Tab-separated table of C-alpha atoms and ligand atoms in Angstrom:
chain	number	residue	atom	x	y	z
A	878	UNK	CA	105.516	-29.932	76.745
A	879	UNK	CA	106.887	-26.473	77.294
A	880	UNK	CA	110.648	-26.224	76.560
A	881	UNK	CA	112.928	-25.366	79.772
A	882	UNK	CA	115.784	-23.178	78.871
A	883	UNK	CA	119.244	-24.260	79.537
A	884	UNK	CA	119.789	-20.416	80.762
A	885	UNK	CA	117.231	-17.800	80.899
A	886	UNK	CA	118.649	-14.410	79.934
A	887	UNK	CA	115.230	-12.940	79.661
A	888	UNK	CA	113.944	-13.362	83.093
A	889	UNK	CA	116.945	-11.360	84.256
A	890	UNK	CA	116.452	-8.550	81.778
A	891	UNK	CA	112.795	-8.303	83.025
A	892	UNK	CA	114.114	-7.851	86.497
A	893	UNK	CA	116.670	-4.900	85.568
A	894	UNK	CA	115.086	-3.426	82.325
A	895	UNK	CA	114.552	0.180	83.681
A	896	UNK	CA	118.262	0.420	84.847
A	897	UNK	CA	119.489	-1.250	81.800
A	898	UNK	CA	117.832	1.332	79.735
A	899	UNK	CA	118.835	4.344	81.936
A	900	UNK	CA	122.523	3.240	81.790
A	901	UNK	CA	122.640	2.521	78.146
A	902	UNK	CA	120.908	5.868	77.248
A	903	UNK	CA	123.380	7.685	79.446
A	904	UNK	CA	126.387	6.387	77.283
A	905	UNK	CA	124.189	7.495	74.014
A	906	UNK	CA	123.995	10.786	75.849
A	907	UNK	CA	127.434	11.373	76.721
A	908	UNK	CA	128.945	9.780	73.719
A	909	UNK	CA	132.194	8.345	75.287
A	910	UNK	CA	131.927	5.027	73.556
A	911	UNK	CA	135.670	3.960	74.243
A	912	UNK	CA	137.116	4.214	77.800
A	913	UNK	CA	133.998	6.110	79.183
A	914	UNK	CA	133.474	6.723	82.753
A	915	UNK	CA	130.965	3.393	82.968
A	916	UNK	CA	134.445	1.497	82.356
A	917	UNK	CA	136.146	2.983	85.629
A	918	UNK	CA	133.207	2.796	87.347
A	919	UNK	CA	132.682	-0.803	86.479
A	920	UNK	CA	136.502	-1.541	87.297
A	921	UNK	CA	136.193	0.038	90.768
A	922	UNK	CA	133.044	-1.972	91.767
A	923	UNK	CA	134.619	-5.322	90.109
A	924	UNK	CA	138.006	-4.915	91.965
A	925	UNK	CA	135.810	-4.481	95.278
A	926	UNK	CA	133.553	-7.365	94.724
A	927	UNK	CA	136.777	-9.635	94.018
A	928	UNK	CA	138.536	-8.141	97.172
A	929	UNK	CA	141.697	-7.145	95.063
A	930	UNK	CA	143.349	-3.526	94.458
A	931	UNK	CA	143.135	-3.442	90.807
A	932	UNK	CA	140.644	-4.671	88.054
A	933	UNK	CA	141.346	-4.074	84.412
A	934	UNK	CA	138.501	-4.655	82.159
A	935	UNK	CA	139.233	-5.950	78.755
A	936	UNK	CA	137.589	-7.224	75.485
A	937	UNK	CA	136.736	-10.894	76.385
A	938	UNK	CA	138.050	-13.389	78.636
A	939	UNK	CA	140.414	-14.785	76.221
A	940	UNK	CA	142.209	-11.422	76.005
A	941	UNK	CA	142.163	-11.331	79.579
A	942	UNK	CA	144.114	-14.475	79.773
A	943	UNK	CA	146.632	-13.554	76.935
A	944	UNK	CA	147.364	-10.201	78.396
A	945	UNK	CA	147.968	-11.478	81.786
A	946	UNK	CA	150.376	-14.043	80.419
A	947	UNK	CA	151.915	-11.201	78.185
A	948	UNK	CA	152.322	-8.957	81.393
A	949	UNK	CA	154.279	-11.785	82.949
A	950	UNK	CA	156.540	-12.038	79.870
A	951	UNK	CA	155.606	-15.586	78.727
A	952	UNK	CA	156.948	-16.473	75.454
A	953	UNK	CA	158.901	-19.188	73.492
A	954	UNK	CA	160.759	-21.625	75.526
A	955	UNK	CA	158.419	-20.995	78.722
A	956	UNK	CA	156.230	-23.955	80.040
A	957	UNK	CA	152.801	-22.893	81.615
A	958	UNK	CA	151.147	-25.818	83.243
A	959	UNK	CA	147.260	-26.048	82.882
A	960	UNK	CA	144.469	-28.384	83.312
A	961	UNK	CA	143.557	-30.669	80.500
A	962	UNK	CA	139.717	-30.455	81.218
A	963	UNK	CA	138.558	-26.809	80.453
A	964	UNK	CA	137.613	-24.575	77.622
A	965	UNK	CA	139.954	-24.220	74.739
A	966	UNK	CA	140.825	-20.590	75.343
A	967	UNK	CA	142.873	-21.551	78.670
A	968	UNK	CA	145.519	-23.370	76.779
A	969	UNK	CA	145.247	-21.651	73.513
A	970	UNK	CA	146.734	-18.501	74.713
A	971	UNK	CA	149.798	-20.255	75.955
A	972	UNK	CA	150.252	-21.602	72.530
A	973	UNK	CA	149.414	-18.259	71.131
A	974	UNK	CA	152.554	-16.636	72.820
A	975	UNK	CA	154.968	-19.244	71.610
A	976	UNK	CA	155.072	-21.031	75.000
A	977	UNK	CA	154.265	-24.817	75.617
A	978	UNK	CA	151.224	-25.946	77.400
A	979	UNK	CA	152.055	-28.869	79.865
A	980	UNK	CA	148.630	-30.391	80.635
A	981	UNK	CA	147.698	-31.935	84.018
A	982	UNK	CA	145.055	-34.379	85.100
A	983	UNK	CA	142.104	-33.245	87.211
A	984	UNK	CA	140.735	-34.274	90.510
A	985	UNK	CA	137.984	-36.870	89.960
A	986	UNK	CA	135.485	-35.264	92.359
A	987	UNK	CA	135.876	-31.498	91.735
A	988	UNK	CA	137.000	-31.721	88.212
A	989	UNK	CA	139.582	-29.139	88.859
A	990	UNK	CA	143.445	-29.442	88.362
A	991	UNK	CA	144.702	-32.045	90.656
A	992	UNK	CA	147.459	-30.625	93.004
A	993	UNK	CA	149.403	-33.851	93.215
A	994	UNK	CA	149.406	-34.592	89.495
A	995	UNK	CA	150.478	-30.825	89.256
A	996	UNK	CA	153.317	-31.359	91.734
A	997	UNK	CA	154.699	-34.322	89.801
A	998	UNK	CA	154.472	-32.396	86.339
A	999	UNK	CA	156.469	-29.293	87.793
A	1000	UNK	CA	158.967	-31.552	89.507
A	1001	UNK	CA	159.591	-33.837	86.598
A	1002	UNK	CA	160.426	-30.823	84.316
A	1003	UNK	CA	162.486	-29.308	86.803
A	1004	UNK	CA	164.528	-32.594	86.912
A	1005	UNK	CA	164.619	-33.300	83.515
A	1006	UNK	CA	168.061	-32.254	82.471
A	1007	UNK	CA	167.747	-32.455	78.775
A	1008	UNK	CA	164.819	-29.942	78.580
A	1009	UNK	CA	165.536	-26.324	77.715
A	1010	UNK	CA	162.101	-25.302	78.627
A	1011	UNK	CA	161.675	-23.046	81.467
A	1012	UNK	CA	158.584	-23.351	83.910
A	1013	UNK	CA	156.954	-19.899	84.253
A	1014	UNK	CA	153.573	-20.425	85.532
A	1015	UNK	CA	150.276	-22.204	86.378
A	1016	UNK	CA	146.541	-21.711	85.133
A	1017	UNK	CA	144.089	-23.570	87.332
A	1018	UNK	CA	140.669	-23.154	86.069
A	1019	UNK	CA	137.592	-22.643	88.697
A	1020	UNK	CA	135.531	-25.188	86.470
A	1021	UNK	CA	131.712	-24.816	86.708
A	1022	UNK	CA	132.235	-22.173	89.273
A	1023	UNK	CA	134.073	-24.340	91.908
A	1024	UNK	CA	137.356	-22.546	92.991
A	1025	UNK	CA	140.527	-24.789	92.377
A	1026	UNK	CA	142.733	-25.972	95.692
A	1027	UNK	CA	144.725	-22.775	95.656
A	1028	UNK	CA	146.377	-23.123	98.991
A	1029	UNK	CA	147.869	-26.424	97.623
A	1030	UNK	CA	148.538	-24.838	94.054
A	1031	UNK	CA	150.135	-21.518	95.556
A	1032	UNK	CA	152.466	-23.756	97.657
A	1033	UNK	CA	153.576	-25.723	94.828
A	1034	UNK	CA	154.128	-22.264	92.791
A	1035	UNK	CA	155.994	-20.526	95.733
A	1036	UNK	CA	158.420	-23.708	95.822
A	1037	UNK	CA	159.186	-23.491	92.101
A	1038	UNK	CA	159.065	-19.689	91.744
A	1039	UNK	CA	156.115	-19.628	89.430
A	1040	UNK	CA	153.129	-17.213	88.906
A	1041	UNK	CA	149.600	-18.399	89.287
A	1042	UNK	CA	146.895	-17.155	86.973
A	1043	UNK	CA	143.252	-18.054	88.105
A	1044	UNK	CA	141.216	-18.570	85.162
A	1045	UNK	CA	137.780	-17.313	86.936
A	1046	UNK	CA	135.827	-17.196	83.545
A	1047	UNK	CA	133.344	-19.458	85.374
A	1048	UNK	CA	134.470	-18.778	88.702
A	1049	UNK	CA	133.423	-15.051	89.709
A	1050	UNK	CA	130.902	-15.368	92.735
A	1051	UNK	CA	132.666	-18.397	94.208
A	1052	UNK	CA	134.653	-18.321	97.475
A	1053	UNK	CA	137.413	-20.496	98.549
A	1054	UNK	CA	138.359	-20.661	102.422
A	1055	UNK	CA	136.592	-17.196	102.822
A	1056	UNK	CA	138.302	-15.480	100.229
A	1057	UNK	CA	136.548	-14.416	96.903
A	1058	UNK	CA	137.429	-15.969	93.609
A	1059	UNK	CA	139.417	-13.509	91.397
A	1060	UNK	CA	141.739	-12.781	94.763
A	1061	UNK	CA	143.002	-16.417	94.972
A	1062	UNK	CA	146.264	-16.348	93.086
A	1063	UNK	CA	149.019	-13.787	91.379
A	1064	UNK	CA	146.397	-12.631	89.221
A	1065	UNK	CA	142.790	-13.632	88.002
A	1066	UNK	CA	140.727	-13.273	84.941
A	1067	UNK	CA	137.149	-13.395	84.137
A	1068	UNK	CA	134.732	-13.566	81.106
A	1069	UNK	CA	131.497	-11.769	80.705
A	1070	UNK	CA	130.269	-13.975	77.725
A	1071	UNK	CA	126.682	-13.646	77.948
A	1072	UNK	CA	126.304	-17.090	79.262
A	1073	UNK	CA	128.789	-16.831	82.238
A	1074	UNK	CA	127.772	-16.148	85.842
A	1075	UNK	CA	127.933	-12.413	85.305
A	1076	UNK	CA	127.514	-12.047	81.502
A	1077	UNK	CA	127.004	-8.758	79.307
A	1078	UNK	CA	125.246	-8.504	75.860
A	1079	UNK	CA	128.426	-9.177	74.050
A	1080	UNK	CA	131.901	-10.035	74.685
A	1081	UNK	CA	133.787	-8.742	77.805
A	1082	UNK	CA	136.326	-9.740	80.428
A	1083	UNK	CA	138.491	-8.390	83.244
A	1084	UNK	CA	141.791	-9.076	85.050
A	1085	UNK	CA	142.118	-9.003	88.912
A	1086	UNK	CA	145.243	-8.286	90.663
A	1087	UNK	CA	146.898	-6.372	93.631
A	1088	UNK	CA	150.270	-5.611	91.975
A	1089	UNK	CA	150.792	-1.848	91.260
A	1090	UNK	CA	153.587	-2.587	88.736
A	1091	UNK	CA	152.056	-5.331	86.650
A	1092	UNK	CA	148.688	-3.310	86.533
A	1093	UNK	CA	150.646	-0.545	84.912
A	1094	UNK	CA	151.815	-3.174	82.343
A	1095	UNK	CA	148.257	-4.542	81.794
A	1096	UNK	CA	146.994	-0.948	81.057
A	1097	UNK	CA	149.525	-0.221	78.743
A	1098	UNK	CA	149.215	-3.688	76.865
A	1099	UNK	CA	145.481	-2.991	76.470
A	1100	UNK	CA	146.126	0.147	74.396
A	1101	UNK	CA	149.003	-1.225	72.040
A	1102	UNK	CA	151.734	-1.061	74.716
A	1103	UNK	CA	151.320	2.775	75.103
A	1104	UNK	CA	153.700	4.681	77.215
A	1105	UNK	CA	153.083	7.942	79.135
A	1106	UNK	CA	152.106	9.766	75.820
A	1107	UNK	CA	149.369	8.373	73.490
A	1108	UNK	CA	151.725	7.942	70.376
A	1109	UNK	CA	154.517	6.577	72.287
A	1110	UNK	CA	154.679	2.937	72.376
A	1111	UNK	CA	156.964	0.945	74.895
A	1112	UNK	CA	156.042	-2.539	74.229
A	1113	UNK	CA	154.060	-4.565	72.059
A	1114	UNK	CA	150.214	-4.823	73.127
A	1115	UNK	CA	146.962	-5.113	71.488
A	1116	UNK	CA	143.367	-3.344	71.271
A	1117	UNK	CA	141.931	-4.778	74.437
A	1118	UNK	CA	139.390	-2.596	75.689
A	1119	UNK	CA	136.042	-3.126	77.013
A	1120	UNK	CA	133.240	-1.198	75.453
A	1121	UNK	CA	131.723	1.519	77.377
A	1122	UNK	CA	128.226	0.397	76.481
A	1123	UNK	CA	129.016	-3.303	77.787
A	1124	UNK	CA	130.310	-1.530	80.780
A	1125	UNK	CA	126.955	0.234	81.364
A	1126	UNK	CA	125.186	-3.300	80.704
A	1127	UNK	CA	127.345	-5.068	83.498
A	1128	UNK	CA	126.612	-2.340	85.922
A	1129	UNK	CA	123.148	-3.048	86.975
A	1130	UNK	CA	123.944	-6.902	86.522
A	1131	UNK	CA	126.655	-6.555	89.135
A	1132	UNK	CA	124.110	-5.057	91.571
A	1133	UNK	CA	122.036	-8.061	91.868
A	1134	UNK	CA	124.907	-10.470	91.144
A	1135	UNK	CA	125.200	-11.471	94.919
A	1136	UNK	CA	121.528	-12.082	95.009
A	1137	UNK	CA	121.667	-14.308	91.842
A	1138	UNK	CA	124.549	-16.367	93.122
A	1139	UNK	CA	122.632	-16.954	96.248
A	1140	UNK	CA	119.690	-18.061	94.107
A	1141	UNK	CA	121.952	-20.628	92.231
A	1142	UNK	CA	123.097	-21.932	95.513
A	1143	UNK	CA	119.447	-22.924	96.035
A	1144	UNK	CA	118.867	-24.245	92.553
A	1145	UNK	CA	121.862	-26.627	93.066
A	1146	UNK	CA	120.733	-27.585	96.496
A	1147	UNK	CA	117.471	-28.712	95.035
A	1148	UNK	CA	118.854	-30.559	92.272
A	1149	UNK	CA	121.273	-32.413	94.511
A	1150	UNK	CA	118.485	-33.206	97.061
A	1151	UNK	CA	116.405	-34.829	94.526
A	1152	UNK	CA	119.151	-36.540	92.152
A	1153	UNK	CA	120.920	-38.059	95.189
A	1154	UNK	CA	117.955	-40.270	95.291
A	1155	UNK	CA	118.470	-41.584	91.670
A	1156	UNK	CA	120.912	-44.494	91.563
A	1157	UNK	CA	123.620	-44.279	89.073
A	1158	UNK	CA	124.067	-40.608	89.176
A	1159	UNK	CA	126.933	-38.626	90.824
A	1160	UNK	CA	126.154	-35.303	92.025
A	1161	UNK	CA	128.729	-32.331	92.207
A	1162	UNK	CA	131.036	-32.440	95.160
A	1163	UNK	CA	131.633	-29.112	96.901
A	1164	UNK	CA	134.375	-29.694	99.725
A	1165	UNK	CA	134.316	-27.967	102.886
A	1166	UNK	CA	135.309	-24.356	102.754
A	1167	UNK	CA	134.334	-24.079	98.982
A	1168	UNK	CA	131.227	-22.167	97.557
A	1169	UNK	CA	130.612	-22.689	93.898
A	1170	UNK	CA	129.324	-19.919	91.762
A	1171	UNK	CA	127.676	-22.683	89.979
A	1172	UNK	CA	128.270	-21.658	86.317
A	1173	UNK	CA	127.042	-25.231	85.355
A	1174	UNK	CA	125.475	-27.922	87.458
A	1175	UNK	CA	127.056	-31.215	86.143
A	1176	UNK	CA	126.391	-34.793	86.802
A	1177	UNK	CA	128.428	-37.777	85.941
A	1178	UNK	CA	126.690	-40.710	84.656
A	1179	UNK	CA	126.965	-43.942	82.198
A	1180	UNK	CA	125.060	-44.120	79.088
A	1181	UNK	CA	124.906	-40.542	78.772
A	1182	UNK	CA	123.737	-40.141	75.222
A	1183	UNK	CA	120.628	-42.358	76.311
A	1184	UNK	CA	119.670	-39.895	79.056
A	1185	UNK	CA	120.263	-36.785	76.968
A	1186	UNK	CA	117.957	-38.044	74.111
A	1187	UNK	CA	115.285	-39.040	76.500
A	1188	UNK	CA	115.532	-35.382	78.172
A	1189	UNK	CA	115.210	-33.805	74.734
A	1190	UNK	CA	111.985	-35.293	73.878
A	1191	UNK	CA	110.933	-34.089	77.524
A	1192	UNK	CA	111.780	-30.339	76.601
A	1193	UNK	CA	114.983	-30.392	78.865
A	1194	UNK	CA	118.069	-29.329	77.161
A	1195	UNK	CA	121.454	-30.624	78.212
A	1196	UNK	CA	125.041	-29.694	77.091
A	1197	UNK	CA	128.494	-31.561	77.596
A	1198	UNK	CA	131.321	-29.615	78.838
A	1199	UNK	CA	133.716	-30.870	77.732
A	1200	UNK	CA	133.382	-33.854	75.388
A	1201	UNK	CA	137.320	-33.987	74.501
A	1202	UNK	CA	140.106	-32.970	77.016
A	1203	UNK	CA	142.374	-30.287	75.471
A	1204	UNK	CA	145.252	-33.086	75.353
A	1205	UNK	CA	143.533	-34.869	72.696
A	1206	UNK	CA	142.374	-31.784	70.501
A	1207	UNK	CA	143.739	-31.739	66.970
A	1208	UNK	CA	145.032	-28.334	67.472
A	1209	UNK	CA	147.682	-29.725	70.185
A	1210	UNK	CA	148.620	-32.773	68.277
A	1211	UNK	CA	152.077	-31.365	68.005
A	1212	UNK	CA	152.478	-31.592	71.655
A	1213	UNK	CA	152.437	-35.443	71.537
A	1214	UNK	CA	150.073	-36.317	73.981
A	1215	UNK	CA	147.789	-39.362	73.334
A	1216	UNK	CA	144.731	-41.280	74.763
A	1217	UNK	CA	145.408	-42.874	78.027
A	1218	UNK	CA	147.660	-39.974	79.179
A	1219	UNK	CA	145.050	-38.308	81.395
A	1220	UNK	CA	142.855	-41.057	82.626
A	1221	UNK	CA	140.581	-39.126	85.042
A	1222	UNK	CA	139.938	-36.213	82.171
A	1223	UNK	CA	139.279	-38.778	79.709
A	1224	UNK	CA	136.668	-40.616	82.176
A	1225	UNK	CA	134.970	-37.600	82.971
A	1226	UNK	CA	134.576	-36.249	79.520
A	1227	UNK	CA	132.791	-39.276	78.567
A	1228	UNK	CA	130.526	-39.364	81.487
A	1229	UNK	CA	129.765	-35.598	82.313
A	1230	UNK	CA	126.212	-33.799	81.556
A	1231	UNK	CA	125.466	-30.392	82.556
A	1232	UNK	CA	121.837	-29.711	83.455
A	1233	UNK	CA	119.756	-26.432	83.108
A	1234	UNK	CA	121.217	-23.911	85.446
A	1235	UNK	CA	120.294	-20.237	85.948
A	1236	UNK	CA	119.205	-18.229	89.216
A	1237	UNK	CA	115.433	-17.777	87.732
A	1238	UNK	CA	115.043	-21.705	87.474
A	1239	UNK	CA	111.847	-22.366	89.567
A	1240	UNK	CA	111.462	-25.146	91.898
A	1241	UNK	CA	108.684	-26.789	89.996
A	1242	UNK	CA	110.911	-26.840	86.799
A	1243	UNK	CA	113.772	-28.413	88.526
A	1244	UNK	CA	111.214	-31.168	90.094
A	1245	UNK	CA	110.431	-31.763	86.423
A	1246	UNK	CA	113.732	-32.157	85.097
A	1247	UNK	CA	114.635	-34.705	88.164
A	1248	UNK	CA	111.793	-36.793	87.543
A	1249	UNK	CA	112.286	-36.801	83.684
A	1250	UNK	CA	115.970	-37.939	84.596
A	1251	UNK	CA	114.576	-40.544	87.137
A	1252	UNK	CA	112.046	-42.097	85.036
A	1253	UNK	CA	114.541	-42.363	82.005
A	1254	UNK	CA	117.119	-44.301	84.337
A	1255	UNK	CA	114.480	-46.020	86.631
A	1256	UNK	CA	111.216	-45.889	85.307
A	1257	UNK	CA	110.081	-44.202	88.546
A	1258	UNK	CA	109.955	-40.357	89.506
A	1259	UNK	CA	111.924	-38.927	92.288
A	1260	UNK	CA	109.773	-36.425	93.742
B	117	PLP	C1	134.391	-18.695	78.521
B	117	PLP	C2	135.789	-19.151	79.110
B	117	PLP	C3	137.098	-18.646	78.685
B	117	PLP	C4	137.214	-17.298	77.538
B	117	PLP	O1	136.436	-16.247	77.568
B	117	PLP	P1	135.545	-15.523	76.386
B	117	PLP	O2	135.179	-14.247	76.988
B	117	PLP	O3	134.706	-16.383	75.673
B	117	PLP	O4	136.869	-15.194	75.621
B	117	PLP	C5	138.146	-18.945	79.057
B	117	PLP	N1	138.552	-19.969	80.199
B	117	PLP	C6	137.250	-20.365	80.440
B	117	PLP	C7	137.267	-21.543	81.383
B	117	PLP	C8	135.913	-20.274	79.904
B	117	PLP	O5	134.895	-20.884	80.405
């Protein structure tokens, strides 16, 4: 039985190998390894892709989040609201700056931050006269590639004067009400970690925004808080640059990215068509007006471990994103949350399972995966 890969970076490399070699060799020839011309070319192309005025490329998706918060002056005494069901980095950066993450439960269908739960969390803090904490911002996450509900979230933000940081590490390529992911909030960030929809050959990330002042602050933060002169430092910053070589790798990948997003769409549609026939499985819900970038294809089911083991022996890898919501992580124990605080996220964390997903997954492999699932659960094939 041949093993199906969970993601297949080799198929993509085979497709664009000559363009990759040409771009990488160009960097070896010009030798501008830091902030070379490929970095600026990539930033211009990414800004156009995301429909924003500015893109600031950075070292990784975590730095992108961190720098976006720094540019908004987030620090001790500040509160940033975010979803409890996400990758650790989303909330890690809030705590790293000495601010307080306030977690919010998710919508049971989209797995994204629930606007109603967000509104009560923001209202509760505003009405808490004993608290000295100041609400500053919201970080919604476009989980698995599906944009969060930005109309509802941005309305809450306007009412309470908060910034919104779209964590589009998984979301780039998605669409919300006709607008591309990366353009849906005050500022947005993404990651080029190899397994993300637009992945490089190493770490990378980017920040998207249209504000002409904050973009200057971000560019300064990226190089040690540099002022107008290289050895003048006007604020505390960091070394947050994207390597020229990584930009060179990402440029040919961005060329084929729209085509790959369309291919992911077809893979997801095939999965859903087949798996909707299997009792006991909940396939992903994509609300009207939304397009997912399909970073992951994740189903819900009971007795997950049994299915995972059965698929393993059939050469079908699966993954659990995420087994533990952030409010239950040891690193955040000091915040005082406990089991039962966010019931939807806790329930989903116990039942979610992600299936192999990449643009080069062939129909016959999808059929094989779905039949393996169906046989494990019902004893019969589904296709
Ligand atoms: C991957 C990811 C990040 C972090 O990106 P890195 O490039 O790995 O630092 C942040 N948020 C979410 C939701 C992610 O999936």
